[in-house]
Amino acid sequence: MSGLVVLLSDFGSSEYAGVMKGILARHPAGLRWCDLTHAVSPQGVREGAWILYTSYRYFPEGAVFLAVVDPGVGTSRQAVAVRTRGYMFVGPDNGLLWAAVQDDGGPLEAVALPVPPEASSTFHGRDVFAPAAARLAAGEPLAALGPPTTLRETLRFHRQGREGEVVRVDAFGNVVTNLPPVPGSDAYELELDGQPRSRRAAVRAVATYADGVTGEWVAVTGSAGTLEVAVVGGSASRRLKVQPGRKIRLEPVGEGGGPRA
């Protein structure tokens, strides 16, 4: 038990994230918390799941992840708390927790969190998830929070050969994919789902953004170990008009020129 709660949400700069911290602050002294991010795209469950999946392992074992990207709040979807080999996860059972939980060996224990009658139908982050995360971080056993359950909603990122998906668009407009790099490739042929063959483009593989020139399209291996498509000094997402969930293919080719996208 680390006493640490790590918050992730799509609340942005609104007061909602602060209110959840207020709930945490009302619990025993010694409880600590930090923000992973509150900049998940609104209702971006897939994006939030990717960020959680690629980030959780960098926190101390025993940390409790309080994750709230919850377009189904107030409906019949489960509220859950899950224990894995090294961590605990609290949030809606809508796929948000799935990839991280599976990556850490799968659920060793899971409970359904009761929703108090007085809970807001629009803010379970405050009334259900934050209190549960605080109790876990303070050392209460998971079984004390609710009855046993199983995760009902799965979320798997699409990948078949060199076809994957856009998993997020970062603040710089870089298009982050779940596709690994191919060692030794000089370039990749980029194809978006539904895009005509005439719009395919060769994107040069580089080690750093500084290896490209302003305005050039490049493919960089990002910090998660997967390929990111970028425009040096610009926004690839704006040019490609893509959002998380779009299928994308990156085939390794010889050295190529700039894209026609």
GROMACS .gro file of C-alpha atoms in nm:
model
  261
    1MET     CA    1   0.000   0.000   0.000
    2SER     CA    2   0.165   0.320  -0.123
    3GLY     CA    3  -0.098   0.569  -0.004
    4LEU     CA    4  -0.085   0.727  -0.351
    5VAL     CA    5  -0.389   0.803  -0.569
    6VAL     CA    6  -0.322   0.883  -0.935
    7LEU     CA    7  -0.597   1.073  -1.119
    8LEU     CA    8  -0.691   1.053  -1.486
    9SER     CA    9  -1.000   1.214  -1.639
   10ASP     CA   10  -1.147   1.410  -1.927
   11PHE     CA   11  -1.237   1.700  -1.696
   12GLY     CA   12  -0.983   1.941  -1.843
   13SER     CA   13  -0.948   2.267  -1.650
   14SER     CA   14  -1.295   2.247  -1.496
   15GLU     CA   15  -1.356   2.229  -1.121
   16TYR     CA   16  -1.447   1.860  -1.132
   17ALA     CA   17  -1.090   1.734  -1.092
   18GLY     CA   18  -1.037   1.972  -0.800
   19VAL     CA   19  -1.353   1.850  -0.629
   20MET     CA   20  -1.231   1.489  -0.649
   21LYS     CA   21  -0.908   1.600  -0.481
   22GLY     CA   22  -1.118   1.767  -0.215
   23ILE     CA   23  -1.281   1.432  -0.142
   24LEU     CA   24  -0.937   1.270  -0.118
   25ALA     CA   25  -0.821   1.546   0.119
   26ARG     CA   26  -1.104   1.468   0.361
   27HIS     CA   27  -0.959   1.122   0.426
   28PRO     CA   28  -0.681   1.029   0.670
   29ALA     CA   29  -0.356   1.224   0.683
   30GLY     CA   30  -0.077   1.067   0.483
   31LEU     CA   31  -0.288   1.017   0.171
   32ARG     CA   32  -0.109   1.151  -0.135
   33TRP     CA   33  -0.230   1.214  -0.488
   34CYS     CA   34  -0.096   1.328  -0.821
   35ASP     CA   35  -0.241   1.397  -1.164
   36LEU     CA   36  -0.165   1.169  -1.454
   37THR     CA   37  -0.377   1.386  -1.685
   38HIS     CA   38  -0.713   1.556  -1.704
   39ALA     CA   39  -0.667   1.633  -2.073
   40VAL     CA   40  -0.825   1.321  -2.220
   41SER     CA   41  -1.056   1.423  -2.503
   42PRO     CA   42  -1.417   1.461  -2.383
   43GLN     CA   43  -1.575   1.114  -2.360
   44GLY     CA   44  -1.252   0.970  -2.507
   45VAL     CA   45  -1.264   0.626  -2.345
   46ARG     CA   46  -1.020   0.469  -2.595
   47GLU     CA   47  -0.773   0.756  -2.556
   48GLY     CA   48  -0.795   0.741  -2.177
   49ALA     CA   49  -0.747   0.363  -2.183
   50TRP     CA   50  -0.431   0.401  -2.393
   51ILE     CA   51  -0.283   0.665  -2.164
   52LEU     CA   52  -0.356   0.453  -1.856
   53TYR     CA   53  -0.215   0.140  -2.025
   54THR     CA   54   0.110   0.308  -2.127
   55SER     CA   55   0.160   0.499  -1.799
   56TYR     CA   56   0.057   0.295  -1.496
   57ARG     CA   57   0.380   0.094  -1.470
   58TYR     CA   58   0.589   0.405  -1.399
   59PHE     CA   59   0.420   0.459  -1.063
   60PRO     CA   60   0.513   0.286  -0.736
   61GLU     CA   61   0.352  -0.048  -0.671
   62GLY     CA   62   0.042  -0.020  -0.460
   63ALA     CA   63  -0.072   0.302  -0.626
   64VAL     CA   64  -0.447   0.343  -0.675
   65PHE     CA   65  -0.555   0.476  -1.015
   66LEU     CA   66  -0.871   0.686  -1.007
   67ALA     CA   67  -0.982   0.700  -1.370
   68VAL     CA   68  -1.295   0.885  -1.479
   69VAL     CA   69  -1.386   0.905  -1.847
   70ASP     CA   70  -1.748   0.816  -1.810
   71PRO     CA   71  -1.997   0.902  -2.085
   72GLY     CA   72  -2.234   0.641  -1.935
   73VAL     CA   73  -2.243   0.798  -1.589
   74GLY     CA   74  -2.579   0.749  -1.419
   75THR     CA   75  -2.675   0.450  -1.636
   76SER     CA   76  -2.665   0.079  -1.553
   77ARG     CA   77  -2.291   0.050  -1.629
   78GLN     CA   78  -2.093  -0.091  -1.334
   79ALA     CA   79  -1.872   0.115  -1.107
   80VAL     CA   80  -1.576  -0.106  -1.016
   81ALA     CA   81  -1.256  -0.135  -0.819
   82VAL     CA   82  -0.996  -0.388  -0.934
   83ARG     CA   83  -0.677  -0.528  -0.783
   84THR     CA   84  -0.397  -0.656  -1.007
   85ARG     CA   85  -0.050  -0.786  -0.923
   86GLY     CA   86   0.090  -0.446  -0.840
   87TYR     CA   87  -0.185  -0.185  -0.850
   88MET     CA   88  -0.549  -0.100  -0.794
   89PHE     CA   89  -0.783   0.065  -1.042
   90VAL     CA   90  -1.110   0.245  -0.970
   91GLY     CA   91  -1.350   0.370  -1.236
   92PRO     CA   92  -1.638   0.290  -1.468
   93ASP     CA   93  -1.663  -0.054  -1.625
   94ASN     CA   94  -1.668   0.081  -1.980
   95GLY     CA   95  -1.333  -0.047  -2.112
   96LEU     CA   96  -1.131   0.238  -1.964
   97LEU     CA   97  -0.945   0.014  -1.718
   98TRP     CA   98  -0.930  -0.299  -1.933
   99ALA     CA   99  -0.594  -0.271  -2.113
  100ALA     CA  100  -0.398  -0.166  -1.803
  101VAL     CA  101  -0.559  -0.435  -1.589
  102GLN     CA  102  -0.484  -0.706  -1.845
  103ASP     CA  103  -0.128  -0.582  -1.891
  104ASP     CA  104  -0.064  -0.619  -1.519
  105GLY     CA  105  -0.169  -0.982  -1.519
  106GLY     CA  106  -0.547  -0.944  -1.517
  107PRO     CA  107  -0.782  -0.889  -1.225
  108LEU     CA  108  -0.691  -1.078  -0.908
  109GLU     CA  109  -0.999  -0.935  -0.740
  110ALA     CA  110  -1.278  -0.704  -0.852
  111VAL     CA  111  -1.576  -0.555  -0.672
  112ALA     CA  112  -1.883  -0.361  -0.779
  113LEU     CA  113  -1.900  -0.025  -0.604
  114PRO     CA  114  -2.244   0.062  -0.468
  115VAL     CA  115  -2.390   0.393  -0.578
  116PRO     CA  116  -2.535   0.580  -0.278
  117PRO     CA  117  -2.896   0.695  -0.320
  118GLU     CA  118  -2.785   1.056  -0.275
  119ALA     CA  119  -2.513   1.032  -0.542
  120SER     CA  120  -2.532   1.270  -0.834
  121SER     CA  121  -2.636   1.098  -1.155
  122THR     CA  122  -2.376   1.306  -1.342
  123PHE     CA  123  -2.073   1.300  -1.109
  124HIS     CA  124  -1.978   0.954  -0.987
  125GLY     CA  125  -1.617   1.074  -0.984
  126ARG     CA  126  -1.700   1.271  -0.671
  127ASP     CA  127  -1.962   1.052  -0.507
  128VAL     CA  128  -1.849   0.697  -0.591
  129PHE     CA  129  -1.498   0.669  -0.735
  130ALA     CA  130  -1.300   0.922  -0.527
  131PRO     CA  131  -1.428   0.790  -0.190
  132ALA     CA  132  -1.349   0.433  -0.298
  133ALA     CA  133  -0.997   0.526  -0.415
  134ALA     CA  134  -0.931   0.708  -0.087
  135ARG     CA  135  -1.037   0.407   0.118
  136LEU     CA  136  -0.812   0.175  -0.082
  137ALA     CA  137  -0.514   0.409  -0.058
  138ALA     CA  138  -0.570   0.430   0.318
  139GLY     CA  139  -0.536   0.053   0.344
  140GLU     CA  140  -0.891  -0.082   0.344
  141PRO     CA  141  -0.926  -0.421   0.175
  142LEU     CA  142  -1.095  -0.428  -0.162
  143ALA     CA  143  -1.360  -0.672  -0.036
  144ALA     CA  144  -1.486  -0.409   0.208
  145LEU     CA  145  -1.595  -0.182  -0.076
  146GLY     CA  146  -1.855  -0.401  -0.245
  147PRO     CA  147  -1.957  -0.746  -0.369
  148PRO     CA  148  -1.735  -0.951  -0.602
  149THR     CA  149  -1.783  -0.894  -0.974
  150THR     CA  150  -1.614  -0.937  -1.310
  151LEU     CA  151  -1.529  -0.673  -1.568
  152ARG     CA  152  -1.802  -0.680  -1.830
  153GLU     CA  153  -1.671  -0.433  -2.085
  154THR     CA  154  -1.354  -0.512  -2.278
  155LEU     CA  155  -1.153  -0.273  -2.494
  156ARG     CA  156  -0.892  -0.401  -2.736
  157PHE     CA  157  -0.689  -0.181  -2.964
  158HIS     CA  158  -0.714  -0.287  -3.327
  159ARG     CA  159  -0.396  -0.430  -3.474
  160GLN     CA  160  -0.358  -0.675  -3.762
  161GLY     CA  161  -0.020  -0.689  -3.928
  162ARG     CA  162   0.079  -0.334  -4.018
  163GLU     CA  163  -0.274  -0.203  -3.968
  164GLY     CA  164  -0.347  -0.046  -3.631
  165GLU     CA  165  -0.538   0.250  -3.499
  166VAL     CA  166  -0.490   0.609  -3.397
  167VAL     CA  167  -0.490   0.580  -3.018
  168ARG     CA  168  -0.454   0.948  -2.937
  169VAL     CA  169  -0.372   1.289  -3.073
  170ASP     CA  170  -0.135   1.476  -2.843
  171ALA     CA  171  -0.128   1.846  -2.765
  172PHE     CA  172   0.119   1.906  -3.048
  173GLY     CA  173  -0.107   1.748  -3.311
  174ASN     CA  174   0.106   1.435  -3.340
  175VAL     CA  175  -0.091   1.125  -3.444
  176VAL     CA  176  -0.003   0.847  -3.200
  177THR     CA  177  -0.059   0.490  -3.322
  178ASN     CA  178  -0.034   0.148  -3.159
  179LEU     CA  179   0.199   0.020  -3.433
  180PRO     CA  180   0.560  -0.068  -3.346
  181PRO     CA  181   0.846   0.058  -3.564
  182VAL     CA  182   1.018  -0.174  -3.809
  183PRO     CA  183   1.395  -0.164  -3.748
  184GLY     CA  184   1.594  -0.032  -4.041
  185SER     CA  185   1.299   0.125  -4.222
  186ASP     CA  186   1.377   0.451  -4.396
  187ALA     CA  187   1.013   0.542  -4.447
  188TYR     CA  188   0.656   0.420  -4.408
  189GLU     CA  189   0.369   0.427  -4.652
  190LEU     CA  190   0.078   0.581  -4.465
  191GLU     CA  191  -0.278   0.483  -4.546
  192LEU     CA  192  -0.588   0.583  -4.352
  193ASP     CA  193  -0.901   0.371  -4.339
  194GLY     CA  194  -1.125   0.464  -4.630
  195GLN     CA  195  -0.857   0.674  -4.800
  196PRO     CA  196  -0.818   0.638  -5.179
  197ARG     CA  197  -0.496   0.474  -5.297
  198SER     CA  198  -0.402   0.801  -5.466
  199ARG     CA  199  -0.382   0.965  -5.123
  200ARG     CA  200  -0.128   0.721  -4.980
  201ALA     CA  201   0.196   0.887  -4.877
  202ALA     CA  202   0.553   0.805  -4.782
  203VAL     CA  203   0.652   0.943  -4.442
  204ARG     CA  204   1.023   0.955  -4.357
  205ALA     CA  205   1.138   0.770  -4.046
  206VAL     CA  206   1.349   0.984  -3.810
  207ALA     CA  207   1.489   0.941  -3.461
  208THR     CA  208   1.396   1.288  -3.333
  209TYR     CA  209   1.184   1.581  -3.446
  210ALA     CA  210   1.504   1.779  -3.495
  211ASP     CA  211   1.602   1.537  -3.772
  212GLY     CA  212   1.324   1.678  -3.989
  213VAL     CA  213   1.284   2.020  -4.143
  214THR     CA  214   0.994   2.256  -4.078
  215GLY     CA  215   0.683   2.135  -4.257
  216GLU     CA  216   0.817   1.786  -4.324
  217TRP     CA  217   0.608   1.477  -4.247
  218VAL     CA  218   0.797   1.230  -4.029
  219ALA     CA  219   0.741   0.908  -3.835
  220VAL     CA  220   0.898   0.902  -3.489
  221THR     CA  221   0.908   0.625  -3.230
  222GLY     CA  222   0.739   0.783  -2.931
  223SER     CA  223   0.795   0.728  -2.560
  224ALA     CA  224   0.542   0.442  -2.555
  225GLY     CA  225   0.750   0.255  -2.815
  226THR     CA  226   0.500   0.300  -3.099
  227LEU     CA  227   0.502   0.508  -3.414
  228GLU     CA  228   0.379   0.866  -3.418
  229VAL     CA  229   0.313   1.061  -3.736
  230ALA     CA  230   0.409   1.426  -3.709
  231VAL     CA  231   0.455   1.741  -3.912
  232VAL     CA  232   0.765   1.922  -3.792
  233GLY     CA  233   0.648   2.257  -3.657
  234GLY     CA  234   0.287   2.180  -3.753
  235SER     CA  235  -0.010   1.955  -3.678
  236ALA     CA  236  -0.040   1.616  -3.845
  237SER     CA  237  -0.384   1.556  -3.697
  238ARG     CA  238  -0.522   1.876  -3.847
  239ARG     CA  239  -0.378   1.794  -4.187
  240LEU     CA  240  -0.497   1.434  -4.182
  241LYS     CA  241  -0.829   1.514  -4.011
  242VAL     CA  242  -0.807   1.214  -3.777
  243GLN     CA  243  -0.927   1.137  -3.428
  244PRO     CA  244  -0.863   0.842  -3.194
  245GLY     CA  245  -1.016   0.518  -3.317
  246ARG     CA  246  -0.940   0.573  -3.688
  247LYS     CA  247  -0.768   0.277  -3.855
  248ILE     CA  248  -0.423   0.350  -3.994
  249ARG     CA  249  -0.169   0.144  -4.189
  250LEU     CA  250   0.205   0.213  -4.185
  251GLU     CA  251   0.392  -0.017  -4.423
  252PRO     CA  252   0.775  -0.002  -4.417
  253VAL     CA  253   0.924   0.105  -4.750
  254GLY     CA  254   1.254   0.237  -4.877
  255GLU     CA  255   1.340   0.602  -4.837
  256GLY     CA  256   1.051   0.811  -4.968
  257GLY     CA  257   0.943   1.167  -5.016
  258GLY     CA  258   0.685   1.377  -4.839
  259PRO     CA  259   0.319   1.279  -4.826
  260ARG     CA  260   0.042   1.396  -5.048
  261ALA     CA  261  -0.207   1.416  -4.758
   0.00000   0.00000   0.00000
